[in-house]
Coordinates of C-alpha atoms in Angstrom, one line a residue:
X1 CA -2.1 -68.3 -41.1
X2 CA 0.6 -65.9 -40.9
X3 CA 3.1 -67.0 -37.4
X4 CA 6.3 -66.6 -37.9
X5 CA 7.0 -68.2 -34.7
X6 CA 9.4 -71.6 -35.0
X7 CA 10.7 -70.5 -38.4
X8 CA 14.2 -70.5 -38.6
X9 CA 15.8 -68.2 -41.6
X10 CA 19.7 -68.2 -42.1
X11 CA 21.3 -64.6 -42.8
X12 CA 24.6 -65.3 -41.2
X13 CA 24.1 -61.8 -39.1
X14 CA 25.6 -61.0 -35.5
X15 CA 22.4 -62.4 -33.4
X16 CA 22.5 -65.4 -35.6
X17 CA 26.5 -65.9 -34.2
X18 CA 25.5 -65.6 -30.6
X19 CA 25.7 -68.4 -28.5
X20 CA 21.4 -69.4 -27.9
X21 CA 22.1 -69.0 -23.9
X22 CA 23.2 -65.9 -24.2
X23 CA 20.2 -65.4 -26.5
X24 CA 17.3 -66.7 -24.3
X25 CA 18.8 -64.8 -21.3
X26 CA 18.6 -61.9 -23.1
X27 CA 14.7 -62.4 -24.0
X28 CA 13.8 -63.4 -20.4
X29 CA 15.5 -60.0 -19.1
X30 CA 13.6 -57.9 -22.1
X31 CA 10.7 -58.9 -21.3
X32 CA 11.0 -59.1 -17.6
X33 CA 12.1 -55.0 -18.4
X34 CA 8.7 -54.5 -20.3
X35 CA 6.7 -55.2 -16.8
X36 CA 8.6 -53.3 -14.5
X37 CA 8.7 -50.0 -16.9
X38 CA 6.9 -47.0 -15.8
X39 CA 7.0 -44.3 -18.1
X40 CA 5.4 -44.7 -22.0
X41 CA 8.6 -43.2 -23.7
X42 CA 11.2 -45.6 -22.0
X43 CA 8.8 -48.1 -23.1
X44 CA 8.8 -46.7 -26.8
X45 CA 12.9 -46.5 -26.6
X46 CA 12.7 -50.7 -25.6
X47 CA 10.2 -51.0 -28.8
X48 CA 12.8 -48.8 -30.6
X49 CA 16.0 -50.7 -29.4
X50 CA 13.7 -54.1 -30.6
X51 CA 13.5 -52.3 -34.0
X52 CA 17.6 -52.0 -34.5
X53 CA 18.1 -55.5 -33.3
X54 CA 15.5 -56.8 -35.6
X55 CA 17.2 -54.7 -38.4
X56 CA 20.2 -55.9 -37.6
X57 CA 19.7 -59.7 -38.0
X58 CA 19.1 -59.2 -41.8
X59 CA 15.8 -60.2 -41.2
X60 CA 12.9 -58.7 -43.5
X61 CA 10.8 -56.6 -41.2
X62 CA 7.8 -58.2 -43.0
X63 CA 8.4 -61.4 -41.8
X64 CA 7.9 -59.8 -38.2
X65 CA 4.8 -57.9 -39.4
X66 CA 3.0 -60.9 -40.9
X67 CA 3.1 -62.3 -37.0
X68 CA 1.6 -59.3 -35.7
X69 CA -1.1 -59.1 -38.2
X70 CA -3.0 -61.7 -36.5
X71 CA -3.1 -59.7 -33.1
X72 CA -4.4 -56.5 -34.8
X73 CA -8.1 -56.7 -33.6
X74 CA -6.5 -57.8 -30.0
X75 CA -4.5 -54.2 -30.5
X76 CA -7.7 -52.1 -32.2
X77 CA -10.1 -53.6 -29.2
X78 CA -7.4 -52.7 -26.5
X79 CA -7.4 -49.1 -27.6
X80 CA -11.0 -48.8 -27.7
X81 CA -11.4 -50.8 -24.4
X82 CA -9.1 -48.7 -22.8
X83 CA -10.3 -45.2 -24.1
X84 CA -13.8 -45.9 -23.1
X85 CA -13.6 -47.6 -19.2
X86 CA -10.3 -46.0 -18.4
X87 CA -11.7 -42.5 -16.9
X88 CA -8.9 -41.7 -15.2
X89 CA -6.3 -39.0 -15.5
X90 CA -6.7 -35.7 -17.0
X91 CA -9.7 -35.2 -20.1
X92 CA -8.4 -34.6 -23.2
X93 CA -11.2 -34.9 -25.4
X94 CA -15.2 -35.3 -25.7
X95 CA -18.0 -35.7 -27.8
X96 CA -21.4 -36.4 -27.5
X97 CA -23.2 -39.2 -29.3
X98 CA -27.1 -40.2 -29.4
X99 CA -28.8 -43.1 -30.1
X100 CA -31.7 -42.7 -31.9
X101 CA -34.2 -44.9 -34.5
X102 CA -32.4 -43.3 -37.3
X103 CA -29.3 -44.4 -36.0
X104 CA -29.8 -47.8 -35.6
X105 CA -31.2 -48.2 -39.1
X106 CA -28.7 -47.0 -40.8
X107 CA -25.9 -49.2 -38.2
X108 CA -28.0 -52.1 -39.9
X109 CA -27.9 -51.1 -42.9
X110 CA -24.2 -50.7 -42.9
X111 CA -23.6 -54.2 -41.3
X112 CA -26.0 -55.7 -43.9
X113 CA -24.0 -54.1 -46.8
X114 CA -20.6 -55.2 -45.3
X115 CA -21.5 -58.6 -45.3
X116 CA -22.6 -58.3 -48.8
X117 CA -19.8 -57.3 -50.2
X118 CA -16.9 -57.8 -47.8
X119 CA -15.8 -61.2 -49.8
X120 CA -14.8 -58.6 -52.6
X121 CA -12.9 -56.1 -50.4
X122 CA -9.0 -57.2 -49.8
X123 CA -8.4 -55.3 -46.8
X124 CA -11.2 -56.1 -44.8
X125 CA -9.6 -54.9 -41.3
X126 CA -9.6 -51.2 -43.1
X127 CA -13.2 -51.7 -44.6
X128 CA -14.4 -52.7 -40.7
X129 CA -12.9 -49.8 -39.5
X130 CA -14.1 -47.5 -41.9
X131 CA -17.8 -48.9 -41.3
X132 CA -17.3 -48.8 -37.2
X133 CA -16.5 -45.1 -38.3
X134 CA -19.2 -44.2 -40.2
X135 CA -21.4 -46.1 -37.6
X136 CA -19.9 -43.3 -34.5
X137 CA -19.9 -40.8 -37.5
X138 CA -23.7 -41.1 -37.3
X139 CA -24.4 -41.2 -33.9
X140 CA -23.3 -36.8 -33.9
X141 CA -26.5 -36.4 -35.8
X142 CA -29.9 -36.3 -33.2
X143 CA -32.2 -36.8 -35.5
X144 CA -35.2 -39.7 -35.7
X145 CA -36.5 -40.2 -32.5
X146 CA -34.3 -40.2 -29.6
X147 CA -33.5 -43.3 -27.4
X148 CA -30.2 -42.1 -25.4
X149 CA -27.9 -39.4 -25.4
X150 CA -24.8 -39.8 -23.9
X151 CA -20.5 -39.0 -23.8
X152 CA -17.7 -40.3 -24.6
X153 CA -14.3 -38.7 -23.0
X154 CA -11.1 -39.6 -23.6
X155 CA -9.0 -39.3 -20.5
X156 CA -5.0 -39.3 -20.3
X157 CA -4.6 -42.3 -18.8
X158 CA -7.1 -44.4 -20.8
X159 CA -4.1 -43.3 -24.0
X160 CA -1.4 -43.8 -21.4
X161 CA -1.8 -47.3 -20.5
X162 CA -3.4 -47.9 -24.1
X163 CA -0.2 -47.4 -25.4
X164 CA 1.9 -49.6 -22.6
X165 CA -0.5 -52.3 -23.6
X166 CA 0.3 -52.2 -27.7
X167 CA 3.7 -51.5 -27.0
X168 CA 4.5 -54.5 -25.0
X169 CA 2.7 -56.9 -26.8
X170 CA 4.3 -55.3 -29.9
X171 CA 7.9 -55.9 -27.9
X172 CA 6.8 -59.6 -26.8
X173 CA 5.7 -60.9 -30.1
X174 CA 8.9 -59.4 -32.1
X175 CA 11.4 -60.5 -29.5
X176 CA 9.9 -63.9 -29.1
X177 CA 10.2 -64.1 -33.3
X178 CA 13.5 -62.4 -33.6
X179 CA 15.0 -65.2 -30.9
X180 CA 13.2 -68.4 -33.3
X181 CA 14.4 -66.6 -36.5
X182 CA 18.0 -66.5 -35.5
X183 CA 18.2 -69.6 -33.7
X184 CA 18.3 -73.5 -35.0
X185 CA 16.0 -75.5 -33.1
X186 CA 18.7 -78.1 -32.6
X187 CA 20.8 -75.2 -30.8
X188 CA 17.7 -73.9 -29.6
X189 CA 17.0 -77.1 -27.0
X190 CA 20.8 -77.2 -26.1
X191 CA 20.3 -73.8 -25.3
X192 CA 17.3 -74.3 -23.1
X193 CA 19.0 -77.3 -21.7
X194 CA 21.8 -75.7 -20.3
X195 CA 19.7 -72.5 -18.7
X196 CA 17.4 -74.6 -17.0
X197 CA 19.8 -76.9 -15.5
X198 CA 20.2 -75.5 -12.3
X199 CA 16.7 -76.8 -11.8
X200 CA 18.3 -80.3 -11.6
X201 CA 19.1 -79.9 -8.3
X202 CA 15.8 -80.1 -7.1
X203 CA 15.1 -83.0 -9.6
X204 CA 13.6 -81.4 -12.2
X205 CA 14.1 -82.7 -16.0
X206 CA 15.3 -80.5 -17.7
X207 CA 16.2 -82.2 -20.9
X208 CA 13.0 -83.9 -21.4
X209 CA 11.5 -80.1 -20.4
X210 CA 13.6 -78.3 -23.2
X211 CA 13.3 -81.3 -25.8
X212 CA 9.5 -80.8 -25.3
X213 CA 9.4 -77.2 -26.2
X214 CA 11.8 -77.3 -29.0
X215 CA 10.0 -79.7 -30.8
X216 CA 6.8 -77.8 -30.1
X217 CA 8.3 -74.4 -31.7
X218 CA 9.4 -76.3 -34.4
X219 CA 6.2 -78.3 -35.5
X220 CA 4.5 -75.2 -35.2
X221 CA 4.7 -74.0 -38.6
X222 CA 4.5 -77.6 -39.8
X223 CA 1.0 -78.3 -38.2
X224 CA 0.1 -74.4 -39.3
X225 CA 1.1 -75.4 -43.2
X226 CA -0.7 -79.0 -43.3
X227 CA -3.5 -76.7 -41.8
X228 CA -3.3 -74.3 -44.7
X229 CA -3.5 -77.9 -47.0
X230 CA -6.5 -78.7 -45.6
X231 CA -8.5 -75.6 -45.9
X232 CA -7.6 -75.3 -49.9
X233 CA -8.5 -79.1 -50.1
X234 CA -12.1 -78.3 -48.5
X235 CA -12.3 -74.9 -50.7
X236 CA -11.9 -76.6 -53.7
X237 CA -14.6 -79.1 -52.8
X238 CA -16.9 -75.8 -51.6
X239 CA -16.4 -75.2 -48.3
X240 CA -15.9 -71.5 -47.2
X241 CA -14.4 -71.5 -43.7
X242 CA -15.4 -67.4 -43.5
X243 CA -18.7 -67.6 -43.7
X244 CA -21.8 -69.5 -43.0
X245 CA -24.4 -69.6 -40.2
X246 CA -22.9 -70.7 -36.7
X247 CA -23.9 -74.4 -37.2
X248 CA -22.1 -74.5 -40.2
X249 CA -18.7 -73.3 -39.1
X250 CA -19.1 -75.9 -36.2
X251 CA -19.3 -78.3 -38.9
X252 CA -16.2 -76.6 -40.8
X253 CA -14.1 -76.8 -37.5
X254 CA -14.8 -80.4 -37.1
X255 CA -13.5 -80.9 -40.8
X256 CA -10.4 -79.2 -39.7
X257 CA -9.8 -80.5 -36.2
X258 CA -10.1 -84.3 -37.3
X259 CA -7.7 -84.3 -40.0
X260 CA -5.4 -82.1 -37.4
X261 CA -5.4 -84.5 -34.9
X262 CA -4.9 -87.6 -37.4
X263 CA -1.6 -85.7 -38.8
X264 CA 0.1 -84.5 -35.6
X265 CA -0.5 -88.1 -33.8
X266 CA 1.1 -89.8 -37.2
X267 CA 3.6 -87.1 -37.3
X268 CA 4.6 -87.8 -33.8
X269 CA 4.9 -91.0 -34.1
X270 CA 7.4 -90.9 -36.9
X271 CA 9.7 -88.6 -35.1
X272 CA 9.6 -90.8 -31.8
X273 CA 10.6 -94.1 -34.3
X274 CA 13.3 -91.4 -35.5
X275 CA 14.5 -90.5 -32.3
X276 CA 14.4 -94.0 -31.1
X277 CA 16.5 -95.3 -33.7
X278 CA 19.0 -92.0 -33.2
X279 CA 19.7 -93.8 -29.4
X280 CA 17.6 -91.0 -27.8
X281 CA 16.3 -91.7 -24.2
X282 CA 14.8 -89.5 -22.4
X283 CA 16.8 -88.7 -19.0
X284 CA 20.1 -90.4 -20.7
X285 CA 23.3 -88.6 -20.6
X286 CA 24.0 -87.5 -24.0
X287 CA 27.3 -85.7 -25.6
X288 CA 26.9 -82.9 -27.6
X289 CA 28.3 -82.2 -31.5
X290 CA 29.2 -78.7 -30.5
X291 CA 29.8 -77.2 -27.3
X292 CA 28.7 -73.6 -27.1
X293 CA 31.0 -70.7 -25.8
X294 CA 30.3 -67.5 -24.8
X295 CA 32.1 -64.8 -27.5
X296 CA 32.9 -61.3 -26.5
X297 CA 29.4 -60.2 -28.4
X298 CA 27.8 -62.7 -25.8
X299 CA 28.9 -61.0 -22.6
X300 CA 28.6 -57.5 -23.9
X301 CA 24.7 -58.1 -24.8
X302 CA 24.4 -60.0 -21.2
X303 CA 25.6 -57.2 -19.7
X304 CA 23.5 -54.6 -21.7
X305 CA 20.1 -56.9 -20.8
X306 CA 21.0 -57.6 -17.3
X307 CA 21.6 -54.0 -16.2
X308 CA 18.4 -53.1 -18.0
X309 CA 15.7 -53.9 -15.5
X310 CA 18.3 -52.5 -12.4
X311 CA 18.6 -48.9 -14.1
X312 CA 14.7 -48.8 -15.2
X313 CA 14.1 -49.2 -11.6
X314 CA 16.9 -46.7 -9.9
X315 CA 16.1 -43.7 -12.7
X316 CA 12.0 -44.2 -12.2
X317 CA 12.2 -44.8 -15.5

């Protein structure tokens, strides 16, 4: 299980200096910018402008990419989605495919050898694709008794809005890891504190709001790695969680889930007896260890983010 999200890694780099309110105001106003953009290439120049600050916090881009690996068949499915029920805009491309006997007996035959050998194959994701492609490959051919013939056309803005969709989520996922990265979860709930308290005035609590989500970033990875326990403990007594009929991997969820569930509620406990003997009470006035201030690097990114979404609009961009 390969989230990245709630991880913090110290690289002592510029974003890791930055005060976290500076930080979180900055991610609300990127991504805010990522739904009022019109045009793919300012969209690709945000992505871009993700990629430097990413590069910048000394952070190895793998770390990033093992959090988007688990949203790849959202992004492949999103393409195709879009390129096949998105007819709109100019036609840039199309070819006609039938469905015939022949077809469909060799589309079986190719799912029945992928199951039979996809424990073998590493990159499985590659391997499914090149069998989806083999599977359209033979849909060119009319031969072996024909069932339907019909077209598929790739329209401009079927890519268009393909590409807004991969590049945003892209933008989302990398910003949302870059600010958990760079950011201790102790600083991390002061930081949330302090940007949600002007929602005190209408009685809102904050700190038991921001406490809440810090500690669910942070347990996060914990719950993901006692998951990762469990799953080797069940593998080594025979249990394969990949495959199996659909009763089966009911059964293998269950195995997971109740373990899960017994582990966080222990967990939980133990950190609310840690609190508790720490003096924490929820809705308490409490002093901090270090007050945060904003450094010239702040107010220069603030500005940078908060004039973002104003210029995207004026310049149609």
């Amino acid at each position: 299980m390969q989230i990245v999200i709630g991880q913090y890694i110290p690289t002592n780099s510029w974003i890791h200096r930055l005060d976290p309110r500076s930080k979180l105001i900055s991610l609300i106003l990127l991504i805010g910018t990522t739904f009022v953009i019109g045009e793919l290439y300012t969209m690709a120049g945000l992505l871009l402008f993700t990629v430097i600050l990413i590069k910048s916090s000394k952070i190895p881009i793998s770390r990033f990419l093992k959090g988007i690996a688990p949203l790849v068949f959202l992004l492949f499915f999103t393409v195709i989605f879009q390129i096949l029920f998105n007819q709109r805009g100019e036609l840039l491309y199309s070819v006609s495919l039938s469905l015939t006997w022949l077809n469909i007996i060799v589309m079986v035959l190719l799912i029945v050898g992928y199951n039979l050998i996809k424990k073998k194959i590493k990159r499985r994701f590659l391997f499914f694709l090149m069998i989806v492609g083999l599977m359209i490959y033979s849909m060119t051919f009319a031969y072996g008794g024909m069932i339907k013939a019909f077209n598929v056309n790739v329209h401009s803005e079927g890519l268009t809005f393909a590409g807004f969709l991969i590049t945003r989520i892209l933008i989302l996922v990398s910003l949302s890891s870059l600010l958990t990265l760079t950011t201790k979860p102790t600083e991390l709930n002061n930081g949330l504190e302090s940007v949600l308290k002007p929602l005190k005035i209408i009685k809102v609590p904050t700190e038991e709001i921001s406490m809440m989500i810090s500690i669910a970033l942070r347990f996060i990875p914990t719950l993901l790695d006692e998951a990762n326990k469990i799953i080797k403990a069940q593998a080594s007594r025979g249990v394969d969680f990949k495959e199996g009929t659909l009763k089966q991997k009911v059964v293998q969820i269950i195995a997971l889930l109740i373990p899960m569930f017994i582990i966080s509620f222990k967990r939980a406990d133990d950190l609310a007896n840690a609190m508790e003997a720490r003096g924490y009470f929820p809705g308490k006035t409490r002093s901090k260890l270090i007050e945060f201030k904003f450094s010239y690097a702040d107010y220069i990114i603030l500005i940078i983010t908060i004039s973002l979404i104003p210029s995207v609009v004026y310049f149609g961009l």
